[in-house]
PDB file of C-alpha atoms in Angstrom:
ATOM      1  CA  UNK S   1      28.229   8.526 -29.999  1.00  0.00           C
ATOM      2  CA  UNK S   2      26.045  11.626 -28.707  1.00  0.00           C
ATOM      3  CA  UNK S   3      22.762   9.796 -28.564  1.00  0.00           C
ATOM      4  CA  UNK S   4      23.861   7.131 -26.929  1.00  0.00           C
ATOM      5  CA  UNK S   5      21.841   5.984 -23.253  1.00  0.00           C
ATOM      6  CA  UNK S   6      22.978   4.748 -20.490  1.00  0.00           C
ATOM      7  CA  UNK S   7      20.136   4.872 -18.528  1.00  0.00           C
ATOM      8  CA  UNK S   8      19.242   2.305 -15.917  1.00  0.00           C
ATOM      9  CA  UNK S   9      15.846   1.676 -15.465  1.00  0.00           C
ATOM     10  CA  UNK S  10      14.430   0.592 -11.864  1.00  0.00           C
ATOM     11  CA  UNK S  11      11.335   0.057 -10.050  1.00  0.00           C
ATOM     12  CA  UNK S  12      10.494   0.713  -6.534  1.00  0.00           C
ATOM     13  CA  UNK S  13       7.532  -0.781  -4.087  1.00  0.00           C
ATOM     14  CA  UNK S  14       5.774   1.336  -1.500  1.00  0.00           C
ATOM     15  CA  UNK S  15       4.082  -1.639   0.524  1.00  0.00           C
ATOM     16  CA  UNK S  16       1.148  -0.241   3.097  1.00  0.00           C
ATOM     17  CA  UNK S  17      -0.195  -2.220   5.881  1.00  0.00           C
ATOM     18  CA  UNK S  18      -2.493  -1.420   8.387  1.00  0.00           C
ATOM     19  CA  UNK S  19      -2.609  -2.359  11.903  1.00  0.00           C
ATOM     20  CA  UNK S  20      -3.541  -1.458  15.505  1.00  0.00           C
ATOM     21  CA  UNK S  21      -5.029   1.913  14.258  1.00  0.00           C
ATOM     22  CA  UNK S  22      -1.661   2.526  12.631  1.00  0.00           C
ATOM     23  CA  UNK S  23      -0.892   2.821   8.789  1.00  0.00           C
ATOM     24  CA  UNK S  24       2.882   1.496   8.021  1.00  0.00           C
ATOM     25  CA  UNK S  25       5.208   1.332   4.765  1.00  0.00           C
ATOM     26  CA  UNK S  26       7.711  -0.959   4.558  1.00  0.00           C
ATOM     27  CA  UNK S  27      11.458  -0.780   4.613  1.00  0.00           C
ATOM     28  CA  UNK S  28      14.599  -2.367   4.019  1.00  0.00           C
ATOM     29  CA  UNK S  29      17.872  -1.719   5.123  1.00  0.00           C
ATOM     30  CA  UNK S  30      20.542  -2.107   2.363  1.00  0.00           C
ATOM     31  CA  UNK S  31      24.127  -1.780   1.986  1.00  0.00           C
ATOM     32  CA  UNK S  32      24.714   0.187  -1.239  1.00  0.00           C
ATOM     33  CA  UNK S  33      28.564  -0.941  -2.047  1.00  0.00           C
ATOM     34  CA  UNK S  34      30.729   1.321   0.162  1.00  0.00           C
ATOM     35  CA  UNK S  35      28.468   3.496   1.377  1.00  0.00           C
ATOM     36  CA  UNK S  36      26.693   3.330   5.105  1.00  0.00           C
ATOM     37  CA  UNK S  37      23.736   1.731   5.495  1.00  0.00           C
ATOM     38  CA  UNK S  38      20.159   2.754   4.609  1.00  0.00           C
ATOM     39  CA  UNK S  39      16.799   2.297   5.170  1.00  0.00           C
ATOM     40  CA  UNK S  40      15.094   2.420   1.698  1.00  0.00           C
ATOM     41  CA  UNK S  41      12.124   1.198  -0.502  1.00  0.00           C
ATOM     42  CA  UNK S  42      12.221  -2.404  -1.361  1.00  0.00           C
ATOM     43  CA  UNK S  43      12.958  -2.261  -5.376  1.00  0.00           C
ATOM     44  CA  UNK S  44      15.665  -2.574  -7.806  1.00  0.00           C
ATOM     45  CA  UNK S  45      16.980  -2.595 -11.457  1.00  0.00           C
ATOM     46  CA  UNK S  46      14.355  -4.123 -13.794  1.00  0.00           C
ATOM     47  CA  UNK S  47      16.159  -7.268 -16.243  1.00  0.00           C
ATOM     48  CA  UNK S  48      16.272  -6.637 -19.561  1.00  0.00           C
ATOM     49  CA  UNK S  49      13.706  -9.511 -20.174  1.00  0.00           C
ATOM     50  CA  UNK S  50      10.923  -8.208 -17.443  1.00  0.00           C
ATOM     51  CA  UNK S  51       8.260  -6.012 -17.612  1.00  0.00           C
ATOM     52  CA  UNK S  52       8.107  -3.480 -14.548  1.00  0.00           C
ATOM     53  CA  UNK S  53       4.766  -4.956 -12.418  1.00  0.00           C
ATOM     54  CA  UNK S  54       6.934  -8.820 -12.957  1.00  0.00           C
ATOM     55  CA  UNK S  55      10.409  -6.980 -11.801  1.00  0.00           C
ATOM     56  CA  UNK S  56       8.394  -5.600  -8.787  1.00  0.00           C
ATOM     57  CA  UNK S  57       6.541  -8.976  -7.675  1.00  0.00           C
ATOM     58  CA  UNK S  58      10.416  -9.781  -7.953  1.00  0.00           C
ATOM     59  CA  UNK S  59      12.088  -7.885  -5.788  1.00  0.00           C
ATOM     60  CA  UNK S  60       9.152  -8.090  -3.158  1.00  0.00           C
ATOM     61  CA  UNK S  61       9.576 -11.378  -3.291  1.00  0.00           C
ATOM     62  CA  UNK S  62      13.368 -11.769  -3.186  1.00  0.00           C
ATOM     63  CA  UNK S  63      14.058  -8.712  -0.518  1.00  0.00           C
ATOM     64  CA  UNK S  64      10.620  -9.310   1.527  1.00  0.00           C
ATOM     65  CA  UNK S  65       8.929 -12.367   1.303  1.00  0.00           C
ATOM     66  CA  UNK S  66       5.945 -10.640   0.187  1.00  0.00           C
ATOM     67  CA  UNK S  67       3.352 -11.346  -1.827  1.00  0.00           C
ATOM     68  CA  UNK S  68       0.883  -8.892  -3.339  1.00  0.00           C
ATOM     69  CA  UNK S  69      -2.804  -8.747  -3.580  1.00  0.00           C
ATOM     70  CA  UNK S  70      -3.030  -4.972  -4.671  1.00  0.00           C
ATOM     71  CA  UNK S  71      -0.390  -3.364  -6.854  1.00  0.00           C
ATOM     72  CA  UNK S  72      -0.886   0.213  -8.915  1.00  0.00           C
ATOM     73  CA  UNK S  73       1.752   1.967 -10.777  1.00  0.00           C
ATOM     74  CA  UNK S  74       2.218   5.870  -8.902  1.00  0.00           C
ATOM     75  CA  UNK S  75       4.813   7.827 -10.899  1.00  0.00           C
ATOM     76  CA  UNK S  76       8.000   8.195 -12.830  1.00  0.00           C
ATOM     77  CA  UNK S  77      10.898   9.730 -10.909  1.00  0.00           C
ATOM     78  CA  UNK S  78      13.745  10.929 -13.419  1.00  0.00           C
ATOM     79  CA  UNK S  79      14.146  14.432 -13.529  1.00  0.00           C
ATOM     80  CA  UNK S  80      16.553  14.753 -10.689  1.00  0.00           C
ATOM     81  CA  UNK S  81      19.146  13.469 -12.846  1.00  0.00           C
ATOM     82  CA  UNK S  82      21.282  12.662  -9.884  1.00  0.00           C
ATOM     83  CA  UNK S  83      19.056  10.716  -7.684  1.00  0.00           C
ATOM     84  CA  UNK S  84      21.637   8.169  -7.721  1.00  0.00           C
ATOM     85  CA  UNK S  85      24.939   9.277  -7.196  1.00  0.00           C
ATOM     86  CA  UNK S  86      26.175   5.610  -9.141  1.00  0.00           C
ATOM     87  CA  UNK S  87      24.644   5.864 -12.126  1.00  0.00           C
ATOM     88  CA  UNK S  88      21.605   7.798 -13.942  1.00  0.00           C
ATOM     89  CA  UNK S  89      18.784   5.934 -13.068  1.00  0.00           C
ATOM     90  CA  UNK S  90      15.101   6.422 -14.051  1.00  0.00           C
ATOM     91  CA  UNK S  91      13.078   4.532 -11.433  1.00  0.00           C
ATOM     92  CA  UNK S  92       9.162   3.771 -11.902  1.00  0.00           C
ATOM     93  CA  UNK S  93       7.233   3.611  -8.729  1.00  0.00           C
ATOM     94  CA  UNK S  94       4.245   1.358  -7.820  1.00  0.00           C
ATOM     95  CA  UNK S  95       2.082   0.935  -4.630  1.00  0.00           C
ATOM     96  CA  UNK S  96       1.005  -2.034  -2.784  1.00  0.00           C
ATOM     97  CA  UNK S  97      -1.552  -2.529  -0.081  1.00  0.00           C
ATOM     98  CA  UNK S  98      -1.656  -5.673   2.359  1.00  0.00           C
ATOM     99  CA  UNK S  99      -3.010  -7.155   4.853  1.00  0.00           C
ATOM    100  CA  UNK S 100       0.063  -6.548   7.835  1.00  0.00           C
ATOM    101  CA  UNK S 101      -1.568  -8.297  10.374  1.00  0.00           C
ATOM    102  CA  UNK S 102      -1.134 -11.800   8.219  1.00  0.00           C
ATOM    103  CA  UNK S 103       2.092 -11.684   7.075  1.00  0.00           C
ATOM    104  CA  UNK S 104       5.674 -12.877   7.193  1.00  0.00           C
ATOM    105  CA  UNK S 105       8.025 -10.719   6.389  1.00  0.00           C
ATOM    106  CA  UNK S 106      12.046 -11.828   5.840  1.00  0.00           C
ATOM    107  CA  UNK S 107      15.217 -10.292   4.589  1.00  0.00           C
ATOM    108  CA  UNK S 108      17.032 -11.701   1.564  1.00  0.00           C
ATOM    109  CA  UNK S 109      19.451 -10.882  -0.985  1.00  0.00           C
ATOM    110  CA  UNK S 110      20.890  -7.649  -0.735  1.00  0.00           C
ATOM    111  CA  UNK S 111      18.490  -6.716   1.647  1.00  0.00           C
ATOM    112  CA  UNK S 112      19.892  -7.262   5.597  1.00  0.00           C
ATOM    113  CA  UNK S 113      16.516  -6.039   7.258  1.00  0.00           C
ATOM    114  CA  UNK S 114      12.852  -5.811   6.494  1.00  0.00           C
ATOM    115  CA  UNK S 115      10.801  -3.429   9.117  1.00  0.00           C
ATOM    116  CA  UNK S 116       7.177  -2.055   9.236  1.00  0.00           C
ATOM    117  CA  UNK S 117       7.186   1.726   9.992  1.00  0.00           C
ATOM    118  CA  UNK S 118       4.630   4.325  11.077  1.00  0.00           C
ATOM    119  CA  UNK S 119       4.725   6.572   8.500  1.00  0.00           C
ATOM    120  CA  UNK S 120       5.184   9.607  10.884  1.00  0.00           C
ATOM    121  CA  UNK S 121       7.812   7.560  12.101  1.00  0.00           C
ATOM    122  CA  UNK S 122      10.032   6.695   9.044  1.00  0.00           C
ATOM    123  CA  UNK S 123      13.383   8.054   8.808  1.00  0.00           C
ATOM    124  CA  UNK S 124      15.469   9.660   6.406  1.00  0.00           C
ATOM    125  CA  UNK S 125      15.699   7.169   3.219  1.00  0.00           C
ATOM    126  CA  UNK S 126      18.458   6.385   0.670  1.00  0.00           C
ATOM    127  CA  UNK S 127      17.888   8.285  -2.470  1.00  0.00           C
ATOM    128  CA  UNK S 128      14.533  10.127  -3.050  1.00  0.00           C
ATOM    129  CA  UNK S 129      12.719   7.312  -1.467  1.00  0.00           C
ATOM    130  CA  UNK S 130      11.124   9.885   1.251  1.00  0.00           C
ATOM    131  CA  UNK S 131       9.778  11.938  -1.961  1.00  0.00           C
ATOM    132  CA  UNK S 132       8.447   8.830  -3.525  1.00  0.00           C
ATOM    133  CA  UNK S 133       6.704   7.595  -0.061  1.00  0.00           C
ATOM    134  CA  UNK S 134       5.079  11.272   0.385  1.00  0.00           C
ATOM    135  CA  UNK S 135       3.977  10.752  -3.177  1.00  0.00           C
ATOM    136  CA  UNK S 136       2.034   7.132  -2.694  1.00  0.00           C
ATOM    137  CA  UNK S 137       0.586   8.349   0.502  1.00  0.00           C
ATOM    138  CA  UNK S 138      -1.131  11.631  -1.157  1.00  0.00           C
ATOM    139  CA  UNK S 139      -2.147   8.714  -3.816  1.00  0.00           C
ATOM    140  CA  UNK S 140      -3.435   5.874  -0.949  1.00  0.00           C
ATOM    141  CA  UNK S 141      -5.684   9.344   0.391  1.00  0.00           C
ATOM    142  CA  UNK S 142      -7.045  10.351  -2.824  1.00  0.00           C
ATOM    143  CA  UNK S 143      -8.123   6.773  -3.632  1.00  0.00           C
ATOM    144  CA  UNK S 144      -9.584   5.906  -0.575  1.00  0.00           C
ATOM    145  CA  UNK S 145     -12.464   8.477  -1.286  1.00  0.00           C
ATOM    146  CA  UNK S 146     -13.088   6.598  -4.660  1.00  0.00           C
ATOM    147  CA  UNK S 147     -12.524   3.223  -4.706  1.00  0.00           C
ATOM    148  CA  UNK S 148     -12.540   0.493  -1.851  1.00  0.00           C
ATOM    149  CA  UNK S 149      -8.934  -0.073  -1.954  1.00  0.00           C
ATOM    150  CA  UNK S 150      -9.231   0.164   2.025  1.00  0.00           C
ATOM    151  CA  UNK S 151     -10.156  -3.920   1.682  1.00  0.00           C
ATOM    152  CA  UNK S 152      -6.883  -4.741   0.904  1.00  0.00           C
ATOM    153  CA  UNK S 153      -5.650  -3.745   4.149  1.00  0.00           C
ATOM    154  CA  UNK S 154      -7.619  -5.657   6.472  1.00  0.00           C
ATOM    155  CA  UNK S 155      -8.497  -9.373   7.344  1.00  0.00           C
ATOM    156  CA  UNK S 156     -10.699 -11.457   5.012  1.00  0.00           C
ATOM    157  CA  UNK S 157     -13.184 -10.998   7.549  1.00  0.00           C
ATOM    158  CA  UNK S 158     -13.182  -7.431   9.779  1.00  0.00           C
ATOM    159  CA  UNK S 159     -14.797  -5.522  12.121  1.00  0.00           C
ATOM    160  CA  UNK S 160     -16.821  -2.667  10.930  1.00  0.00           C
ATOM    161  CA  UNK S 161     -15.400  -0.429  13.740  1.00  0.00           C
ATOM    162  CA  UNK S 162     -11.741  -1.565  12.022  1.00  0.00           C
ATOM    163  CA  UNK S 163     -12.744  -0.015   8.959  1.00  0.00           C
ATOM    164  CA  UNK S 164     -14.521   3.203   9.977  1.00  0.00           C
ATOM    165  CA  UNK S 165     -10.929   3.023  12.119  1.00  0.00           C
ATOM    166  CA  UNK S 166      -8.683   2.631   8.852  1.00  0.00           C
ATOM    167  CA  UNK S 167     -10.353   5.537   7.119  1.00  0.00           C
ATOM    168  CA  UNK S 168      -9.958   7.801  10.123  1.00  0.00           C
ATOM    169  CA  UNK S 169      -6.156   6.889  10.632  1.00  0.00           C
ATOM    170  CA  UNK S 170      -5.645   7.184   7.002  1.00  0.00           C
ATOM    171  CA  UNK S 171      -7.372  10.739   6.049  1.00  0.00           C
ATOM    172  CA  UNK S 172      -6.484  12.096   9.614  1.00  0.00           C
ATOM    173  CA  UNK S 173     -10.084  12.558   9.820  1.00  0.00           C
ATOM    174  CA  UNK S 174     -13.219  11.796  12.370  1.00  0.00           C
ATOM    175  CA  UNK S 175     -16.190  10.612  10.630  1.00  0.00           C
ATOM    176  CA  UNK S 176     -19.631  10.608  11.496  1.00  0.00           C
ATOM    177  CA  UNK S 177     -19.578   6.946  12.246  1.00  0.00           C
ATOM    178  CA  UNK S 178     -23.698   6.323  12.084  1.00  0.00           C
ATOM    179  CA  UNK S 179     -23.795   8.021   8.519  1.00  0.00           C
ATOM    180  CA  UNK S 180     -20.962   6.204   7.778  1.00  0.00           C
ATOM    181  CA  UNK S 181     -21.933   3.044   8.401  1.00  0.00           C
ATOM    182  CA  UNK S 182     -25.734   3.496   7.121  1.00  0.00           C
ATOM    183  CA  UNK S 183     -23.580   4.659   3.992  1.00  0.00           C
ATOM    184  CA  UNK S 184     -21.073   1.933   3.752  1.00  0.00           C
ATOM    185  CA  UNK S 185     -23.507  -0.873   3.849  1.00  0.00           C
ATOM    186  CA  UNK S 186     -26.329   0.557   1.400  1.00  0.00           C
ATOM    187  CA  UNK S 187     -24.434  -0.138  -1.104  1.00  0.00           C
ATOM    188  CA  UNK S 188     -24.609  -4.070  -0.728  1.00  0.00           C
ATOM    189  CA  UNK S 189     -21.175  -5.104  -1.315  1.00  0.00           C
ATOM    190  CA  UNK S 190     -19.954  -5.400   2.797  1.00  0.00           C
ATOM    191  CA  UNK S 191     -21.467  -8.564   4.057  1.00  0.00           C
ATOM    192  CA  UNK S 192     -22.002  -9.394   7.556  1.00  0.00           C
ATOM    193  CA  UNK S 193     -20.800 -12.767   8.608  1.00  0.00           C
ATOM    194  CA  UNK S 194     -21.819 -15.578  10.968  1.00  0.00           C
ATOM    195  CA  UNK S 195     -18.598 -15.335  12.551  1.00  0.00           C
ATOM    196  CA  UNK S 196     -17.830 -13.423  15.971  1.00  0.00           C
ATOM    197  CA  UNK S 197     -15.244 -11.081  16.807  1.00  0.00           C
ATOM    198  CA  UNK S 198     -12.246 -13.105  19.490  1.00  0.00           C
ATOM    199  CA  UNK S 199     -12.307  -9.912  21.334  1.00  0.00           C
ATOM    200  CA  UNK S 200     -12.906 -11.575  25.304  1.00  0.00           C
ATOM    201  CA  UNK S 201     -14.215  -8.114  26.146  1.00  0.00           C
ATOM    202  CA  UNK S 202     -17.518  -5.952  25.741  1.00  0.00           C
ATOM    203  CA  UNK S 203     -20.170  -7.258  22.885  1.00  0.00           C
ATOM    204  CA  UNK S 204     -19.331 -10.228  20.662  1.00  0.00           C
ATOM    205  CA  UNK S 205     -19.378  -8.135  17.291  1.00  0.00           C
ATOM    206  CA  UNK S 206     -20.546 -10.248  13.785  1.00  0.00           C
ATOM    207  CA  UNK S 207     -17.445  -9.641  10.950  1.00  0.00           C
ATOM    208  CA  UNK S 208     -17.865  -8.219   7.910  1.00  0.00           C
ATOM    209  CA  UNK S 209     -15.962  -9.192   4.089  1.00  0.00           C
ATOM    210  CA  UNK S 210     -15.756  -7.385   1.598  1.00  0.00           C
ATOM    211  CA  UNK S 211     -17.882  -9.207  -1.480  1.00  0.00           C
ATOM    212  CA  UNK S 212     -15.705  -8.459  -4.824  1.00  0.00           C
ATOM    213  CA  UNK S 213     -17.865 -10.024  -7.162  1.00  0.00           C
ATOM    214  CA  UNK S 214     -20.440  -7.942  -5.955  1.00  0.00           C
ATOM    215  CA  UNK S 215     -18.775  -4.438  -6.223  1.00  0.00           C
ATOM    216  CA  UNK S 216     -17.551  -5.384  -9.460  1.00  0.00           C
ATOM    217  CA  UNK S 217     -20.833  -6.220 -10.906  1.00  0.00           C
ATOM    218  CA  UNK S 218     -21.770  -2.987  -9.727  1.00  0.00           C
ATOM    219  CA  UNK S 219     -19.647  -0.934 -11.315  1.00  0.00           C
ATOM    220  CA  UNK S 220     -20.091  -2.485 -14.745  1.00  0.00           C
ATOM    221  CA  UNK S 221     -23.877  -0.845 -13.858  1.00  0.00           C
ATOM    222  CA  UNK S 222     -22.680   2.339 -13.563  1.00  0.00           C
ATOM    223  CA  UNK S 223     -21.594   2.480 -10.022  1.00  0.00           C
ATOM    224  CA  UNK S 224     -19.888   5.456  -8.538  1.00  0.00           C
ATOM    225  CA  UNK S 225     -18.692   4.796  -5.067  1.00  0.00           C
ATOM    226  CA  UNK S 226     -17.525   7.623  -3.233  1.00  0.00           C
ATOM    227  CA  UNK S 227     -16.788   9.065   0.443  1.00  0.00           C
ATOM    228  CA  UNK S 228     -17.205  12.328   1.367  1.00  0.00           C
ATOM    229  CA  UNK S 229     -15.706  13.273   5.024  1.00  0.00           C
ATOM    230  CA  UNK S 230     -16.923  17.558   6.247  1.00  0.00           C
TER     231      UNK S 230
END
């Protein structure tokens, strides 16, 4: 029949974490039948009885170990028709953020290795998984300025100098740090905790959290957050 599809739909995860002043995305090395190896985005085919966000908890999950806190949906790649030499596959992306520095990571299925990478230190991917990671980090940027997604990649409870850090590693940056701050906490939703900083050096610092509840309530008030860097 001409109208007949066969069309494999995937989905593929872009995982972020943050640490030591570093952003990272994370990778797994696959064997792809014949072929050499790869380093690639964790993902895979979506089963005819899944949606896409419950085939990408999945695959997390079964190549990774991980579990999510923050996932988004980022874009459709299809129109290279022959982004998979195997078969014509459609693949829908999504983007994850979390917290790196409390996390195990493992290998499983038909993934042999699971790695944290810079991102200006990732190599060359299997399919258009390099296109798809320069697409998610143009996305993390743009969202940072908007919404407090930043949360998701630190502790429960954080330094304030390890945020005003994240945003600087993450835009490429410098930020008046004083404005930022005064900023930051005006708008009532970063609490400062009892609890010191385990840092044996300089000033025992107070952490901060990030209160939810309270930036939710806000914006069903009308609340615009937004960061501006010169």
């Amino acid at each position: 029949m001409e109208n007949f599809q066969n069309i494999r739909i995937a989905v593929d995860a872009i995982v972020f974490g943050y640490k030591n002043n570093n952003l990272y995305v994370l990778l797994i090395e696959q064997k792809f039948g014949s072929a050499e190896k790869y380093w690639a985005l964790p993902g895979g085919l979506v089963k005819p009885e899944e949606s896409l966000s419950d085939a990408v908890i999945r695959e997390l999950r079964e190549e990774t170990n991980v579990q999510l806190t923050f996932m988004e949906q980022l874009y459709t790649f299809g129109d290279d028709i022959k982004r998979d030499s195997r078969n014509r596959v459609i693949s829908v992306a999504y983007y994850a953020l979390v917290d790196a520095s409390n996390l195990e990571i493992k290998a499983d299925t038909d993934a042999e290795k699971v790695q944290w990478f810079k991102i200006d230190e990732v190599p060359s991917l299997a399919f258009d998984h390099n296109l798809i990671l320069k697409k998610a980090v143009e996305r993390l940027k743009a969202k940072l300025t908007y919404e407090p997604i930043g949360f998701d990649l630190l502790p429960k409870e954080f330094l304030f100098s390890e945020l005003e850090n994240l945003y600087c590693t993450i835009l490429e940056k410098e930020i008046d740090r004083r404005n930022f701050r005064k900023k930051i906490l005006s708008y009532g939703f970063i609490e400062e905790t009892e609890i010191f900083s385990a840092v044996k050096t300089g000033r025992p610092a107070k952490l901060f959290k990030f209160n939810k509840l309270k930036y939710n309530d806000l914006i069903e008030r009308g609340f615009h957050f937004e960061i501006k860097f010169a």
